[in-house]
Every structure is written in structure tokens, then in C-alpha cells.
Amino acid sequence: MQPKTGHRHPITATIAEINDIFSRIGFSLAEGPEMEKEHYNFDRLNVAKDHPSRDMQDTFWLKSEDVDEPTVLRTHTSPVQARYMDTHKPPIRIIVPGKVFRNEATDATHEAQFYQLEGLCVDEEINLGHLKGVLEYFFSNFLKGEVEVRFRPSFFPFVEPGLEVDMRLLSGESKLKGKWVEIFGAGMVHPNVLKESGIDPKKYTGYAFGGGIDRLIMIKYGIDDVRNLYAGDLRLVNQF
Amino acid sequence: MLVSYNWLKDYLGEDLPSVDEVVELLTFHAFEIEGTEKVGGDTQIEVNVLPDRASSCLSHRGIALELAVLLNKPLVVDQLKDETELPVLDDFKIEIEDKADCSRFMLALMEGVKVGPSPKWLKERLETLGQRSINNIVDATNYVMFGLGQPMHVYDSDTFSKKDDKWNFVIRRAKAGEIVKLLPEKTGAEDREVDLKGTELLVVNGESDQAVALAGIKGGTYAGLHEGTTNIILEAANFNSTLTRKTARALGILTDASKRFENEVSSTLPPYAMRTIVELITEIASGELKGVSDQYPMVQAESVVTVHPDRVNKVLGLSLEESFMKDVLFRLGAEISESESGWLVTAPKERVDLTIEENYIDEIGRIYGLSNIVSITPENLPLAEINANHYYSEKIRKILGELGFSEVMTSSFRKKDQIHLQNALASDKEYLRSSIIPAIEEALALNIQNVDILGLRDVRMFEIGTVFTKDDKGKAREHVVLTIGARVKKTGYSAKDDVIVNEAIKALIEAGLEIGVGAKQGICETNLDKLISALPEPTKYEPNVPLSDITYKPFSVYPAIVRDIAMWVPENTDIDSIGRILKDGAGELCERITLFDEFAKDGRISYAFRLVFQSYEKTLTDDEVEPYMAAVYRAVEKAGFDTR
């Protein structure tokens, strides 16, 4: 018997759910191109040319004859921060879910393409407390349970302070309950990133966060091999 | 960076907390720790030093200072502390062609050293870091590099030819075609000759114009150390980070030295490093310092930043006392002078990374502990905009889902297509897809073989995704497409496929989504960007229906075996109870039971079920399935049903 309904891919279903959770607290969904100018993917995010921080992400490059200026497959959804701030004035609250690409060997937890969620909030009087609050709000709604969020120092060129976000589920039935999981990168938007978009860092501050949607799905549903998400295989999709 | 716990003890004293406590402190206040490992009587700690801290923390002294600040105690020893006055020697001539390439070049002459094995303690230190002991002099240069972060190099002064009775060192760019002979890699035994392009920076003997080192990356074989060496020239320099990085990458020669120069180690270090190595060599290889020569054409500017204590709290969301903030900055080695506009903070000389107020906010925040940030619950706010792409994509997913279409995602990479990547991952992923049709074709072919295990009669799928094409000027462009496909027969395309896809298109058109193309070979693809741009702007999202809470089950990659069973049952028989009987009889290898036919006749009902057997360990044979099917038949007959 053909079932009455087809199945949603867990990634788009998760993006829709993420959008639903964030829309309640005023975060609009923003998008940008998957083929991104080097200028937006790196330079505008305070990643200096020939700086070791460029090595933090292995990049696919387009051939120069095919593009007007150096272009990459975006290595993160962060360039949309800069694009959005170029065309919008604070207060800004956006999430950016989207496909990103990393030129690294694939295995059960790494695929050359995956989905990332970016979040950005720029307003007057924004601080790390707001960031922690928004992450707790999101994770607890997404994982349907009480969560604890923990910050550790880290580094991403487009934030300062930069931090690593760990999360621990405190309630529910999940196997993960009680375990700290490293889940997102985050921090306060670097003043250079604000300035480049014509936003005065003395007047406005902001936070940004980002992480893999695939990873969120693996955690939530216990998917063992991330590559199965992109195999066009209904043996995965039809379980959802 | 590999760190020796015992070496940290040298800096912090015997009462340094345990390895676990050190790991904990660093994890929550400074760096991620990749792991620890016991090595002899020491412990190796692998610290992941990220690029923002690499200028000062690719060194034991740097990591030790972090701990000293956190433990609120002074360093027991600190080689960067007291100013140093080393005797000046007139036997060197140093010419720096461009100070932007080399901001500092310092040499020292030592006489009467004895090359030999290193003392046990030094061997052990290096061993903890996974380094092989070579001899006391070379080990001393490594000890200073891993201790202070300042790479060093050493020459035999007797085999280094002079000009006008002086050792002439020239730091210049290579000439195209010039050759430099390099020392072997740690692992390799062979010296290497490298042909240079002309962009690289060299240290050259001015007398013969011969390259003696690839600056900041690797020493040359010229005037190399040997067992009989007694007089040595020590070099501590500072080379441009970008240049070092570019050369190291271009030549594929990544060394501990190049890593440190790439990360912009402070140019104030050479005299401290020189003093440290001279003391060490004197101790472990005897010898005597004759003097030094120091060319420092580009003096590192003092970094003075205005820090506003109230802004520190504003950004962190904390209410720290000013006295606490000041104390943290002092402990880090910064100097503070108060001014009308805030604190004027001078960074410690080795911290070239502290250049803006936010850097200090970061320092104060992490030393205090980011785990102390108090969360502020977000408020409900209205949305500034509704995303039309998301809104209409969701609408399409809903309509297609109701018609039995499942959503897939396939790879953006293809073996052959229009746009060729400059640096592909693999030969079958060299191009970007210009259409999703080929991937949907492949997915239909894959999934139609699995219809029984999926419990489907046919396969219906769609994907919404970005494709990459060339415009009329040959430039790469991207747009989003919707691709819909169906497959009925395992043997391949049939006309029925088009019928199913066209029904879906009809349903989309009825919902106002003008697809504008029909199915071909069971697939249709349409430009979704174009389609959505012509639609009205949505004013609010439809309510979202979240996925149900499932736990995903990995699927078996082995082929399945299919068996059908048909039976007559009385009219009022509960179908679920039949299902249970079948399931119990079929055992654990039965993955799916599907009812695929039913009709009523003469007060009885005929049901036909399909059982799919599959193992997670191997391909099943007919013989392995037979006993289970026999059990199913027995169970059905025992229940009083007639099998057909």
C-alpha cells in the first residue's frame, strides 16, 4: 500500500522547527548565496589574508575564469551576517540556516557539505548574558527538556570574546541526559565586523552563534552516519 | 602544542596542582585540551592553542603564565622578566635588505663549547614533547623555542667564511633559480636542495653570497654543527609572519619554527632568548659568550589601549569590581595608567594579540570565568520580515508530502558538469551540479530496489536545492530548483512515472505555484527562485508541524528476501491480530510486514501480506528464510485461517 503521506527530510524539518522556535523571539530567517565571494566569506569576517585563522576551514575555490572576483563555496553561514548588516540597520535579529562546504576528508561525522545554523543579534546594550539566555531558550525548546549551557574560551575571528558552547540536557529520556556536548561556537560580534557594515560598535553590540544542523540532528535522533543524510536514500528519510 | 607538565612545574613550583586540575583550569579559562598522556615520569598535555593566542602561547612560559594568573601566584622563574645587557661584539656585519621582511636579527658568538649528549633532564623534557634528542647544542635551541616561543638557529663559526674579518649575514629575498641546501627533516635522513622562486626570504653569507638558511623555516647545511664543533654562532631573529607562512606553504616545509613566526611571535624576545640559551649552553656544553650583535630596525610599538571598566561589564553582562579587573590585568603583565577617558592599558611585550578594548574584555571575562555569565531570558518580539523562500518551500513540501512524495537531499558535487572546482575533494566530486535531475534519477534507481523493505509500491521523491550554471558570459551563477521524480518499475522508467509526477505538478498549480514544465522520463525540474519571485509576499508563517520524536534506526546494507502469504479469514477478524501472528512467527529477521491485497468473497476476506527478511550481518539465503516462513504458515493455520 502506498502510504498516504511522504516523509520530510530531517534537515528541512529541523530548519522549519528552528525557524519556528526563533520566530517567537523576533529572529527573522535570512539567506545568502552558497557560492560566496572571498570578500564576504573571509575578509568581512575579520579573517585576515595569509593568517593562520584561514586554515581553520578548508575551502573549495571556484576557478578564476568562472567568476568576476575570488569566490569560494561558503565555509560557513557567517558571511550572511555581513550581507544582512550591509542592508539593514539595528536592531537586527536573524537566523541563517544553510548549506556550507568544507574541503575535508569525509567520514561518519564529516561530510563535504552540511548544514549550519547562524544566529546574529545586534542592538543597544546586548551582552553575553543575552547570548546565554537565547541558547538556553533554543536548546530547551529544540530538545524538549531543561538544558544547561556552559561557555568556554575559544577563538573565531569575527567575534571577541569568542567562546565554545557546551550544552547538557537535564531532563527527559535521552541517552544524552547529563552529558556535556560541545555544540556551537559563539561570541560577541567583533567591532571590525560591525564597522565594516557601517554600524557603530560604540553604540551597538551584538552576539553571534553558529553550529552544525547535521550535528543537532545526529544528537536529537541518534543518526550514526552523517553521509546518509545526503544519499537520497528513503531508508533514512522515511523513518522521519 | 604539546606541553610537559614537569616543565610547567619549573615555572610554577612544586605545588602546581595535579594534571587534572591544570587541564580543568586551562579548559575553562584559556584553551581546549585535546588529551593527556603519561611519558616516563612526566605527563604530556596536548593544548589546542588557537591563532589568537599562538603568538605567546606556543611556549611553556606562555602556558605557565596563564596558570600563574589563574592560580594568582607569581612565576618562580621568568626568563622574560629582567632586562638584559649582553656584551656587544664587533665581529658581525648584519644587513637586512627590507625591515618589513625581518624586523630583528640577533647573533651571538660562543667559544669553547663541547658538543655531546644532553643531560638526562633535557632529554626527558624533549621526549615528553615527542622530540628526539640530537646533541646538547641543538637540544638547547629547541629547549628555548619550546620554552619561550623564540625559534633559534646555530652555525659552526669556524666553517662560516668571513669577509673583512667579519661574519657577514645578509637577510634578503631569494633570486629566481637560486638553490638552498636544507638540513634533513626530523624523520628524513636526506639533506634537501630546494629550488627557489625568488619570493622566499633567505639568510645569506655575505662573503660568498651563499644561502645558509631558509629564513624562519629551516636551517641550511652550510656551516652546520658537527661533533668537533667548538665555536658557534647563535641566531635569534624575527621574520614577517605572512611571508613565512606563504613560503612554508608553497614549499610544503612546515616546521616548529615556521609555525611560531607565522603566528607573529613578539620581536622583543630575541635578547631574552639569547640570554637563556647562553646560560643553558654554558651549563650543559661549557663555552663562553664572546658577545652579541643585534640589528633591530623595526622596533615593536608599545600597544596602549583605552579600557573602560564599565564597558567591560556591559559587554560581559557582569558587575565585576574595578579592583578585580585591574588585578587581572596586572597579573597578565599589563600596565595601567588612569586617564579621564578610561584606563590606558599597556600590553605585556610578548602579547602582540592585545590591540583593542575587546581583547581585554575577553581576557577579564575568561580569567573571571565565562561559566559565571548569567543568562537573560529572551523576550517575545514580532518578526521584522517573513522569508518568502522558506514560506513557499514549506508549502511545496506539504503539498507533495500529502501526495506521498518524500523529500531527499543529494550531493552538490558531480563527477562531470559545467562548473569545475579549482580544488576538488575527489575525482567523482570535481564539479558542481547544474541540475538535480541526474541525482534524482540515481536516487529513484536506488530506492525502487528497496520498495519492499520500505513498504512502498512505488517511489516518489523531490528535492529543493541550489544548482550552479554558467550564464551567457560564461560566469558561474546559482539558483534554487525544485526537482520531482517518480518510479514505478524496478526495471526502469515507464510512462506511469510521468503520470504520477504530472499529478503532483497539477496539485502545485492548483495551489497557485505555476510550475510551467511537465514530467520527462519521470522527472521534472523547475526554477524555484523565479517561481517564488512572482508570488505575493507572505505576511505570516503557517503553523509548523514538528517531526515526531523518533529514534533513528540504522538500516541494513544487505539485500532483503521477500515472501508473500495469502489467507482467507472470517469477516470480523481483527487485522492487527493477524499482523501479530505473522510477526511472532517470522522472527527477528523479518524487517517489515505489508498488507498489499485484500478482497471479500462469500462472507470471507482474503488478505495478502508481504514479508521482508533482512540481516544486518550478511546476505540471507533462501534456505535461511524457509524455517521462518514455515513457522509463519504453521502459526496462521493454527489460528484457523486457510492459507492459499
Coordinates of N, CA, C and O in Angstrom, one line a residue, chain B residues 1 98 144 147 304 314 441 538 639 641:
Chain B
M1 N 49.8 22.3 20.6 CA 51.1 22.4 21.3 C 51.2 21.3 22.4 O 50.4 21.3 23.2
D98 N 65.2 44.4 3.8 CA 63.9 45.1 4.0 C 63.4 44.7 5.4 O 63.1 43.6 5.7
V144 N 64.9 26.3 24.1 CA 64.5 27.7 24.1 C 63.2 28.0 23.3 O 62.4 28.8 23.7
G147 N 60.4 26.6 25.1 CA 60.3 27.3 26.4 C 59.7 28.7 26.3 O 58.8 29.1 26.9
V304 N 49.1 50.5 23.4 CA 48.3 51.1 24.5 C 46.9 51.2 24.1 O 46.6 51.8 23.1
K314 N 29.5 45.9 30.7 CA 28.4 46.0 29.8 C 28.4 44.8 28.8 O 27.4 44.3 28.4
E441 N 17.5 10.9 -10.6 CA 17.5 9.6 -11.4 C 18.2 8.5 -10.6 O 17.7 7.4 -10.5
P538 N 4.5 36.7 1.6 CA 3.7 36.2 2.7 C 3.7 37.1 3.9 O 4.7 37.9 4.1
A639 N -4.1 -20.7 13.9 CA -5.1 -19.7 14.2 C -6.4 -19.9 13.5 O -7.4 -19.2 13.6
F641 N -6.9 -20.0 10.1 CA -7.1 -19.4 8.8 C -6.6 -20.3 7.7 O -5.6 -21.0 7.8

